[in-house]
Amino acid sequence: SALECRELIRRMAANLAHRVNGTVPPKPALDGNGHIGVSVHGDFKKLESCDGPESFTPEEYERRLFDFFGCGLDVYVIALVYIDRAFARHPELPIRHSDVNRWVLASVVLATKWHEEVCDQYPDEHYAHAGGVTLQEFRFLEAQLLDLLGWELHVSPLDFFRHCFVAVALRTKATASSCTTSPGTSPSNGEEEEEEVADVWS
């Protein structure tokens, strides 16, 4: 359901914050052959092309963003703020299974661009490649989330620290979501709702 997908999106952002807490995320670099990748436990992990965000499970997509975005804890907490803010502004917005990873991508990108210095950011082409989307779709997702947020990107210290606790609560929540991003599954809300979401988000 759309509610389960919303909770999965929130939990993925919380998981990313947990991954980076207490550790230094890998930084993308070029190998001797000019391939982009990261060094993980001494091994070079190449950034491979993919068939879109929906080709990954949530756990796989979290790992891909963690490995190739090089973001710190603050970015993922701010991404969770944006996710909650967008959902609060649009409580009736339906979300289908194929949108889940895209929501996480868009929120992390906006958080990165708001929080990180320009000199510490990567080109949009890198974020699009790492996120598994075309540059055109990347810019569309970014603009669409900005619109849903009403361009409200500022995060107060109170909101930030409150979402640090929210991230911990989501991590420890016992209930598991049945929403997946695996290809071939269908949301339970019917074709009419799918068409409506397609106009809004994809």
Tab-separated table of N, CA and C in Angstrom, residues 32-174:
chain	number	residue	atom	x	y	z
A	32	GLY	N	42.921	3.061	-12.267
A	32	GLY	CA	43.930	3.268	-13.301
A	32	GLY	C	43.373	3.263	-14.703
A	33	ASN	N	42.177	2.693	-14.875
A	33	ASN	CA	41.548	2.628	-16.194
A	33	ASN	C	40.504	3.726	-16.409
A	34	GLY	N	40.393	4.629	-15.439
A	34	GLY	CA	39.437	5.723	-15.576
A	34	GLY	C	38.026	5.382	-15.171
A	35	HIS	N	37.834	4.236	-14.482
A	35	HIS	CA	36.503	3.840	-14.023
A	35	HIS	C	36.206	4.468	-12.667
A	36	ILE	N	34.961	4.935	-12.491
A	36	ILE	CA	34.542	5.495	-11.208
A	36	ILE	C	34.190	4.356	-10.261
A	37	GLY	N	34.629	4.471	-9.028
A	37	GLY	CA	34.307	3.454	-8.033
A	37	GLY	C	34.764	3.902	-6.667
A	38	VAL	N	34.719	2.986	-5.722
A	38	VAL	CA	35.153	3.271	-4.355
A	38	VAL	C	35.987	2.103	-3.856
A	39	SER	N	36.820	2.391	-2.902
A	39	SER	CA	37.611	1.344	-2.266
A	39	SER	C	36.885	0.871	-1.016
A	40	VAL	N	36.495	-0.410	-1.009
A	40	VAL	CA	35.778	-1.004	0.123
A	40	VAL	C	36.601	-2.163	0.653
A	41	HIS	N	37.100	-2.012	1.891
A	41	HIS	CA	37.938	-3.039	2.522
A	41	HIS	C	39.118	-3.404	1.626
A	42	GLY	N	39.697	-2.392	0.985
A	42	GLY	CA	40.879	-2.616	0.168
A	42	GLY	C	40.612	-3.038	-1.260
A	43	ASP	N	39.363	-3.326	-1.589
A	43	ASP	CA	39.003	-3.733	-2.949
A	43	ASP	C	38.303	-2.585	-3.663
A	44	PHE	N	38.631	-2.391	-4.954
A	44	PHE	CA	37.998	-1.346	-5.735
A	44	PHE	C	36.664	-1.853	-6.262
A	45	LYS	N	35.603	-1.123	-5.919
A	45	LYS	CA	34.248	-1.482	-6.326
A	45	LYS	C	33.793	-0.501	-7.398
A	46	LYS	N	33.670	-0.988	-8.619
A	46	LYS	CA	33.319	-0.138	-9.755
A	46	LYS	C	31.841	0.242	-9.714
A	47	LEU	N	31.549	1.481	-10.105
A	47	LEU	CA	30.164	1.941	-10.230
A	47	LEU	C	29.597	1.401	-11.538
A	48	GLU	N	28.733	0.395	-11.437
A	48	GLU	CA	28.172	-0.251	-12.611
A	48	GLU	C	26.876	0.420	-13.042
A	49	SER	N	26.608	0.354	-14.338
A	49	SER	CA	25.321	0.821	-14.846
A	49	SER	C	24.231	-0.151	-14.413
A	50	CYS	N	22.981	0.304	-14.431
A	50	CYS	CA	21.873	-0.549	-14.003
A	50	CYS	C	20.643	-0.251	-14.844
A	51	ASP	N	19.576	-0.994	-14.588
A	51	ASP	CA	18.339	-0.851	-15.358
A	51	ASP	C	17.324	0.058	-14.674
A	52	GLY	N	17.770	0.883	-13.750
A	52	GLY	CA	16.859	1.786	-13.060
A	52	GLY	C	16.791	1.481	-11.574
A	53	PRO	N	16.359	2.448	-10.763
A	53	PRO	CA	16.287	2.240	-9.316
A	53	PRO	C	15.436	1.049	-8.906
A	54	GLU	N	14.372	0.773	-9.704
A	54	GLU	CA	13.481	-0.329	-9.333
A	54	GLU	C	14.133	-1.695	-9.493
A	55	SER	N	15.327	-1.755	-10.113
A	55	SER	CA	16.018	-3.037	-10.274
A	55	SER	C	16.751	-3.450	-9.001
A	56	PHE	N	16.760	-2.585	-7.978
A	56	PHE	CA	17.430	-2.880	-6.719
A	56	PHE	C	16.417	-3.103	-5.601
A	57	THR	N	16.749	-3.979	-4.675
A	57	THR	CA	15.984	-4.056	-3.436
A	57	THR	C	16.291	-2.804	-2.618
A	58	PRO	N	15.463	-2.464	-1.641
A	58	PRO	CA	15.783	-1.300	-0.807
A	58	PRO	C	17.167	-1.389	-0.176
A	59	GLU	N	17.544	-2.568	0.309
A	59	GLU	CA	18.852	-2.729	0.941
A	59	GLU	C	19.981	-2.518	-0.061
A	60	GLU	N	19.825	-3.032	-1.263
A	60	GLU	CA	20.844	-2.839	-2.296
A	60	GLU	C	20.970	-1.378	-2.690
A	61	TYR	N	19.838	-0.694	-2.754
A	61	TYR	CA	19.863	0.709	-3.164
A	61	TYR	C	20.482	1.581	-2.070
A	62	GLU	N	20.170	1.267	-0.823
A	62	GLU	CA	20.813	1.975	0.287
A	62	GLU	C	22.328	1.854	0.184
A	63	ARG	N	22.810	0.647	-0.041
A	63	ARG	CA	24.249	0.409	-0.143
A	63	ARG	C	24.846	1.174	-1.307
A	64	ARG	N	24.154	1.217	-2.444
A	64	ARG	CA	24.662	1.922	-3.624
A	64	ARG	C	24.792	3.426	-3.346
A	65	LEU	N	23.770	4.021	-2.738
A	65	LEU	CA	23.838	5.442	-2.414
A	65	LEU	C	24.917	5.708	-1.369
A	66	PHE	N	24.990	4.856	-0.366
A	66	PHE	CA	26.005	5.026	0.678
A	66	PHE	C	27.404	4.964	0.080
A	67	ASP	N	27.632	4.002	-0.800
A	67	ASP	CA	28.967	3.802	-1.366
A	67	ASP	C	29.378	4.920	-2.313
A	68	PHE	N	28.436	5.399	-3.133
A	68	PHE	CA	28.836	6.268	-4.233
A	68	PHE	C	28.433	7.742	-4.081
A	69	PHE	N	27.741	8.091	-2.985
A	69	PHE	CA	27.412	9.497	-2.759
A	69	PHE	C	28.403	10.163	-1.810
A	70	GLY	N	29.022	9.390	-0.937
A	70	GLY	CA	30.013	9.946	-0.016
A	70	GLY	C	29.456	10.947	0.975
A	71	CYS	N	28.195	10.777	1.370
A	71	CYS	CA	27.535	11.750	2.261
A	71	CYS	C	27.767	11.417	3.727
A	72	GLY	N	27.702	12.450	4.554
A	72	GLY	CA	27.800	12.270	5.992
A	72	GLY	C	26.437	12.115	6.641
A	73	LEU	N	26.445	11.945	7.948
A	73	LEU	CA	25.221	11.712	8.721
A	73	LEU	C	24.203	12.830	8.536
A	74	ASP	N	24.668	14.074	8.560
A	74	ASP	CA	23.746	15.209	8.486
A	74	ASP	C	22.867	15.149	7.238
A	75	VAL	N	23.452	14.750	6.118
A	75	VAL	CA	22.701	14.716	4.853
A	75	VAL	C	21.533	13.747	4.951
A	76	TYR	N	21.750	12.585	5.523
A	76	TYR	CA	20.683	11.585	5.569
A	76	TYR	C	19.592	11.970	6.569
A	77	VAL	N	19.970	12.645	7.638
A	77	VAL	CA	18.955	13.136	8.576
A	77	VAL	C	18.121	14.230	7.912
A	78	ILE	N	18.773	15.132	7.195
A	78	ILE	CA	18.046	16.186	6.477
A	78	ILE	C	17.143	15.579	5.406
A	79	ALA	N	17.618	14.529	4.731
A	79	ALA	CA	16.779	13.840	3.739
A	79	ALA	C	15.507	13.310	4.391
A	80	LEU	N	15.635	12.769	5.605
A	80	LEU	CA	14.460	12.282	6.327
A	80	LEU	C	13.527	13.439	6.678
A	81	VAL	N	14.079	14.590	7.025
A	81	VAL	CA	13.254	15.776	7.284
A	81	VAL	C	12.441	16.120	6.036
A	82	TYR	N	13.088	16.128	4.884
A	82	TYR	CA	12.396	16.473	3.642
A	82	TYR	C	11.303	15.463	3.312
A	83	ILE	N	11.590	14.190	3.538
A	83	ILE	CA	10.597	13.146	3.272
A	83	ILE	C	9.361	13.365	4.147
A	84	ASP	N	9.576	13.553	5.437
A	84	ASP	CA	8.448	13.771	6.349
A	84	ASP	C	7.707	15.064	6.008
A	85	ARG	N	8.453	16.083	5.618
A	85	ARG	CA	7.846	17.367	5.274
A	85	ARG	C	6.957	17.234	4.037
A	86	ALA	N	7.443	16.520	3.036
A	86	ALA	CA	6.657	16.323	1.810
A	86	ALA	C	5.407	15.499	2.094
A	87	PHE	N	5.544	14.456	2.905
A	87	PHE	CA	4.387	13.624	3.236
A	87	PHE	C	3.365	14.407	4.054
A	88	ALA	N	3.834	15.278	4.930
A	88	ALA	CA	2.912	16.076	5.753
A	88	ALA	C	2.158	17.093	4.887
A	89	ARG	N	2.839	17.653	3.897
A	89	ARG	CA	2.201	18.627	3.013
A	89	ARG	C	1.225	17.975	2.052
A	90	HIS	N	1.458	16.692	1.740
A	90	HIS	CA	0.633	15.991	0.755
A	90	HIS	C	0.214	14.622	1.311
A	91	PRO	N	-0.635	14.616	2.337
A	91	PRO	CA	-0.996	13.350	3.000
A	91	PRO	C	-1.730	12.373	2.106
A	92	GLU	N	-2.366	12.848	1.047
A	92	GLU	CA	-3.119	11.957	0.163
A	92	GLU	C	-2.315	11.539	-1.065
A	93	LEU	N	-1.058	11.958	-1.148
A	93	LEU	CA	-0.249	11.623	-2.323
A	93	LEU	C	0.014	10.122	-2.361
A	94	PRO	N	-0.494	9.432	-3.386
A	94	PRO	CA	-0.239	7.990	-3.469
A	94	PRO	C	1.175	7.718	-3.971
A	95	ILE	N	1.769	6.646	-3.499
A	95	ILE	CA	3.127	6.277	-3.903
A	95	ILE	C	3.124	4.805	-4.298
A	96	ARG	N	3.631	4.511	-5.466
A	96	ARG	CA	3.688	3.128	-5.917
A	96	ARG	C	5.064	2.530	-5.640
A	97	HIS	N	5.165	1.231	-5.724
A	97	HIS	CA	6.391	0.530	-5.336
A	97	HIS	C	7.605	0.989	-6.121
A	98	SER	N	7.433	1.308	-7.403
A	98	SER	CA	8.573	1.702	-8.232
A	98	SER	C	9.075	3.104	-7.910
A	99	ASP	N	8.333	3.848	-7.084
A	99	ASP	CA	8.747	5.196	-6.702
A	99	ASP	C	9.636	5.219	-5.459
A	100	VAL	N	9.675	4.141	-4.710
A	100	VAL	CA	10.326	4.146	-3.392
A	100	VAL	C	11.783	4.583	-3.482
A	101	ASN	N	12.584	3.900	-4.293
A	101	ASN	CA	13.995	4.249	-4.386
A	101	ASN	C	14.194	5.643	-4.975
A	102	ARG	N	13.312	6.039	-5.873
A	102	ARG	CA	13.415	7.375	-6.465
A	102	ARG	C	13.173	8.467	-5.416
A	103	TRP	N	12.245	8.231	-4.504
A	103	TRP	CA	12.009	9.181	-3.420
A	103	TRP	C	13.272	9.343	-2.578
A	104	VAL	N	13.914	8.235	-2.251
A	104	VAL	CA	15.125	8.298	-1.444
A	104	VAL	C	16.221	9.046	-2.200
A	105	LEU	N	16.380	8.743	-3.479
A	105	LEU	CA	17.376	9.430	-4.299
A	105	LEU	C	17.145	10.938	-4.293
A	106	ALA	N	15.928	11.360	-4.594
A	106	ALA	CA	15.627	12.792	-4.691
A	106	ALA	C	15.855	13.498	-3.356
A	107	SER	N	15.449	12.870	-2.264
A	107	SER	CA	15.587	13.514	-0.950
A	107	SER	C	17.056	13.639	-0.555
A	108	VAL	N	17.854	12.618	-0.834
A	108	VAL	CA	19.281	12.670	-0.499
A	108	VAL	C	19.997	13.722	-1.359
A	109	VAL	N	19.630	13.799	-2.626
A	109	VAL	CA	20.254	14.795	-3.511
A	109	VAL	C	19.938	16.216	-3.036
A	110	LEU	N	18.670	16.481	-2.718
A	110	LEU	CA	18.315	17.821	-2.233
A	110	LEU	C	19.019	18.135	-0.917
A	111	ALA	N	19.099	17.160	-0.036
A	111	ALA	CA	19.783	17.371	1.244
A	111	ALA	C	21.265	17.649	1.024
A	112	THR	N	21.867	16.932	0.081
A	112	THR	CA	23.280	17.147	-0.235
A	112	THR	C	23.506	18.559	-0.754
A	113	LYS	N	22.658	18.984	-1.678
A	113	LYS	CA	22.846	20.299	-2.297
A	113	LYS	C	22.550	21.438	-1.320
A	114	TRP	N	21.661	21.207	-0.361
A	114	TRP	CA	21.365	22.249	0.617
A	114	TRP	C	22.448	22.309	1.687
A	115	HIS	N	22.977	21.162	2.085
A	115	HIS	CA	23.874	21.107	3.243
A	115	HIS	C	25.351	21.206	2.875
A	116	GLU	N	25.769	20.550	1.807
A	116	GLU	CA	27.189	20.481	1.473
A	116	GLU	C	27.637	21.722	0.694
A	117	GLU	N	28.882	22.107	0.910
A	117	GLU	CA	29.464	23.172	0.101
A	117	GLU	C	29.540	22.711	-1.353
A	118	VAL	N	29.410	23.652	-2.281
A	118	VAL	CA	29.421	23.312	-3.697
A	118	VAL	C	30.698	22.563	-4.066
A	119	CYS	N	31.811	22.972	-3.477
A	119	CYS	CA	33.090	22.330	-3.799
A	119	CYS	C	33.154	20.885	-3.323
A	120	ASP	N	32.260	20.500	-2.399
A	120	ASP	CA	32.233	19.124	-1.891
A	120	ASP	C	31.199	18.258	-2.602
A	121	GLN	N	30.477	18.846	-3.554
A	121	GLN	CA	29.459	18.096	-4.285
A	121	GLN	C	30.042	17.520	-5.572
A	122	TYR	N	29.394	16.457	-6.055
A	122	TYR	CA	29.768	15.865	-7.334
A	122	TYR	C	28.847	16.414	-8.424
A	123	PRO	N	29.224	16.261	-9.678
A	123	PRO	CA	28.339	16.731	-10.764
A	123	PRO	C	27.019	15.964	-10.770
A	124	ASP	N	25.986	16.601	-11.303
A	124	ASP	CA	24.685	15.930	-11.411
A	124	ASP	C	24.796	14.617	-12.160
A	125	GLU	N	25.677	14.566	-13.149
A	125	GLU	CA	25.848	13.328	-13.927
A	125	GLU	C	26.270	12.163	-13.040
A	126	HIS	N	27.102	12.439	-12.045
A	126	HIS	CA	27.530	11.371	-11.133
A	126	HIS	C	26.371	10.900	-10.264
A	127	TYR	N	25.623	11.840	-9.701
A	127	TYR	CA	24.494	11.462	-8.855
A	127	TYR	C	23.441	10.691	-9.656
A	128	ALA	N	23.216	11.111	-10.900
A	128	ALA	CA	22.246	10.409	-11.745
A	128	ALA	C	22.716	8.986	-12.024
A	129	HIS	N	23.988	8.837	-12.383
A	129	HIS	CA	24.541	7.501	-12.674
A	129	HIS	C	24.469	6.610	-11.444
A	130	ALA	N	24.890	7.160	-10.299
A	130	ALA	CA	24.853	6.369	-9.059
A	130	ALA	C	23.422	6.021	-8.673
A	131	GLY	N	22.493	6.933	-8.944
A	131	GLY	CA	21.092	6.682	-8.608
A	131	GLY	C	20.373	5.798	-9.599
A	132	GLY	N	21.013	5.518	-10.733
A	132	GLY	CA	20.419	4.609	-11.716
A	132	GLY	C	19.377	5.249	-12.604
A	133	VAL	N	19.460	6.570	-12.802
A	133	VAL	CA	18.493	7.267	-13.648
A	133	VAL	C	19.247	8.088	-14.691
A	134	THR	N	18.536	8.492	-15.721
A	134	THR	CA	19.127	9.394	-16.702
A	134	THR	C	19.261	10.784	-16.102
A	135	LEU	N	20.084	11.605	-16.699
A	135	LEU	CA	20.234	12.966	-16.208
A	135	LEU	C	18.912	13.720	-16.301
A	136	GLN	N	18.153	13.467	-17.348
A	136	GLN	CA	16.854	14.126	-17.508
A	136	GLN	C	15.899	13.737	-16.387
A	137	GLU	N	15.825	12.443	-16.081
A	137	GLU	CA	14.942	12.009	-14.997
A	137	GLU	C	15.447	12.520	-13.657
A	138	PHE	N	16.755	12.520	-13.476
A	138	PHE	CA	17.344	13.029	-12.234
A	138	PHE	C	16.888	14.454	-11.961
A	139	ARG	N	16.976	15.297	-12.973
A	139	ARG	CA	16.596	16.702	-12.795
A	139	ARG	C	15.090	16.847	-12.608
A	140	PHE	N	14.333	15.956	-13.236
A	140	PHE	CA	12.882	15.991	-13.048
A	140	PHE	C	12.519	15.618	-11.619
A	141	LEU	N	13.118	14.549	-11.086
A	141	LEU	CA	12.832	14.109	-9.721
A	141	LEU	C	13.206	15.192	-8.712
A	142	GLU	N	14.349	15.819	-8.941
A	142	GLU	CA	14.805	16.894	-8.066
A	142	GLU	C	13.805	18.054	-8.065
A	143	ALA	N	13.386	18.461	-9.268
A	143	ALA	CA	12.443	19.568	-9.386
A	143	ALA	C	11.082	19.205	-8.804
A	144	GLN	N	10.676	17.950	-8.988
A	144	GLN	CA	9.372	17.516	-8.498
A	144	GLN	C	9.316	17.525	-6.974
A	145	LEU	N	10.377	17.059	-6.330
A	145	LEU	CA	10.393	17.074	-4.871
A	145	LEU	C	10.475	18.504	-4.349
A	146	LEU	N	11.228	19.348	-5.027
A	146	LEU	CA	11.268	20.758	-4.646
A	146	LEU	C	9.858	21.356	-4.666
A	147	ASP	N	9.112	21.020	-5.693
A	147	ASP	CA	7.748	21.536	-5.812
A	147	ASP	C	6.865	20.995	-4.689
A	148	LEU	N	6.980	19.702	-4.393
A	148	LEU	CA	6.190	19.106	-3.319
A	148	LEU	C	6.531	19.737	-1.960
A	149	LEU	N	7.784	20.154	-1.806
A	149	LEU	CA	8.218	20.791	-0.557
A	149	LEU	C	7.891	22.275	-0.520
A	150	GLY	N	7.397	22.800	-1.635
A	150	GLY	CA	7.162	24.233	-1.700
A	150	GLY	C	8.450	25.030	-1.559
A	151	TRP	N	9.562	24.425	-1.996
A	151	TRP	CA	10.886	25.036	-1.926
A	151	TRP	C	11.308	25.340	-0.487
A	152	GLU	N	10.708	24.661	0.462
A	152	GLU	CA	11.065	24.864	1.873
A	152	GLU	C	12.190	23.897	2.241
A	153	LEU	N	13.431	24.347	2.103
A	153	LEU	CA	14.587	23.485	2.325
A	153	LEU	C	15.305	23.754	3.645
A	154	HIS	N	15.057	24.897	4.251
A	154	HIS	CA	15.737	25.193	5.512
A	154	HIS	C	15.305	24.205	6.594
A	155	VAL	N	16.275	23.739	7.360
A	155	VAL	CA	16.007	22.816	8.465
A	155	VAL	C	16.539	23.451	9.747
A	156	SER	N	15.655	23.683	10.692
A	156	SER	CA	16.068	24.296	11.953
A	156	SER	C	16.826	23.276	12.802
A	157	PRO	N	17.670	23.749	13.725
A	157	PRO	CA	18.363	22.813	14.623
A	157	PRO	C	17.398	21.909	15.383
A	158	LEU	N	16.258	22.458	15.811
A	158	LEU	CA	15.275	21.655	16.540
A	158	LEU	C	14.732	20.532	15.662
A	159	ASP	N	14.377	20.863	14.418
A	159	ASP	CA	13.850	19.855	13.498
A	159	ASP	C	14.914	18.806	13.190
A	160	PHE	N	16.156	19.243	13.040
A	160	PHE	CA	17.239	18.309	12.759
A	160	PHE	C	17.412	17.306	13.900
A	161	PHE	N	17.524	17.806	15.121
A	161	PHE	CA	17.753	16.907	16.247
A	161	PHE	C	16.536	16.033	16.533
A	162	ARG	N	15.352	16.563	16.283
A	162	ARG	CA	14.151	15.726	16.445
A	162	ARG	C	14.207	14.550	15.476
A	163	HIS	N	14.678	14.799	14.259
A	163	HIS	CA	14.744	13.714	13.278
A	163	HIS	C	15.916	12.763	13.511
A	164	CYS	N	16.892	13.186	14.273
A	164	CYS	CA	17.915	12.230	14.719
A	164	CYS	C	17.257	11.152	15.569
A	165	PHE	N	16.345	11.562	16.446
A	165	PHE	CA	15.612	10.607	17.275
A	165	PHE	C	14.613	9.805	16.438
A	166	VAL	N	13.983	10.470	15.455
A	166	VAL	CA	13.066	9.760	14.565
A	166	VAL	C	13.797	8.659	13.814
A	167	ALA	N	15.003	8.945	13.362
A	167	ALA	CA	15.788	7.944	12.626
A	167	ALA	C	16.069	6.725	13.492
A	168	VAL	N	16.409	6.968	14.753
A	168	VAL	CA	16.657	5.844	15.677
A	168	VAL	C	15.377	5.050	15.895
A	169	ALA	N	14.248	5.746	16.063
A	169	ALA	CA	12.969	5.070	16.284
A	169	ALA	C	12.583	4.209	15.084
A	170	LEU	N	12.826	4.725	13.879
A	170	LEU	CA	12.501	3.955	12.675
A	170	LEU	C	13.380	2.724	12.566
A	171	ARG	N	14.627	2.848	12.983
A	171	ARG	CA	15.552	1.719	12.922
A	171	ARG	C	15.131	0.605	13.877
A	172	THR	N	14.576	0.983	15.011
A	172	THR	CA	14.252	-0.004	16.035
A	172	THR	C	12.796	-0.454	15.987
A	173	LYS	N	12.051	0.090	15.033
A	173	LYS	CA	10.639	-0.258	14.925
A	173	LYS	C	10.491	-1.738	14.575
A	174	ALA	N	9.621	-2.423	15.281
A	174	ALA	CA	9.524	-3.867	15.115
A	174	ALA	C	8.753	-4.274	13.862
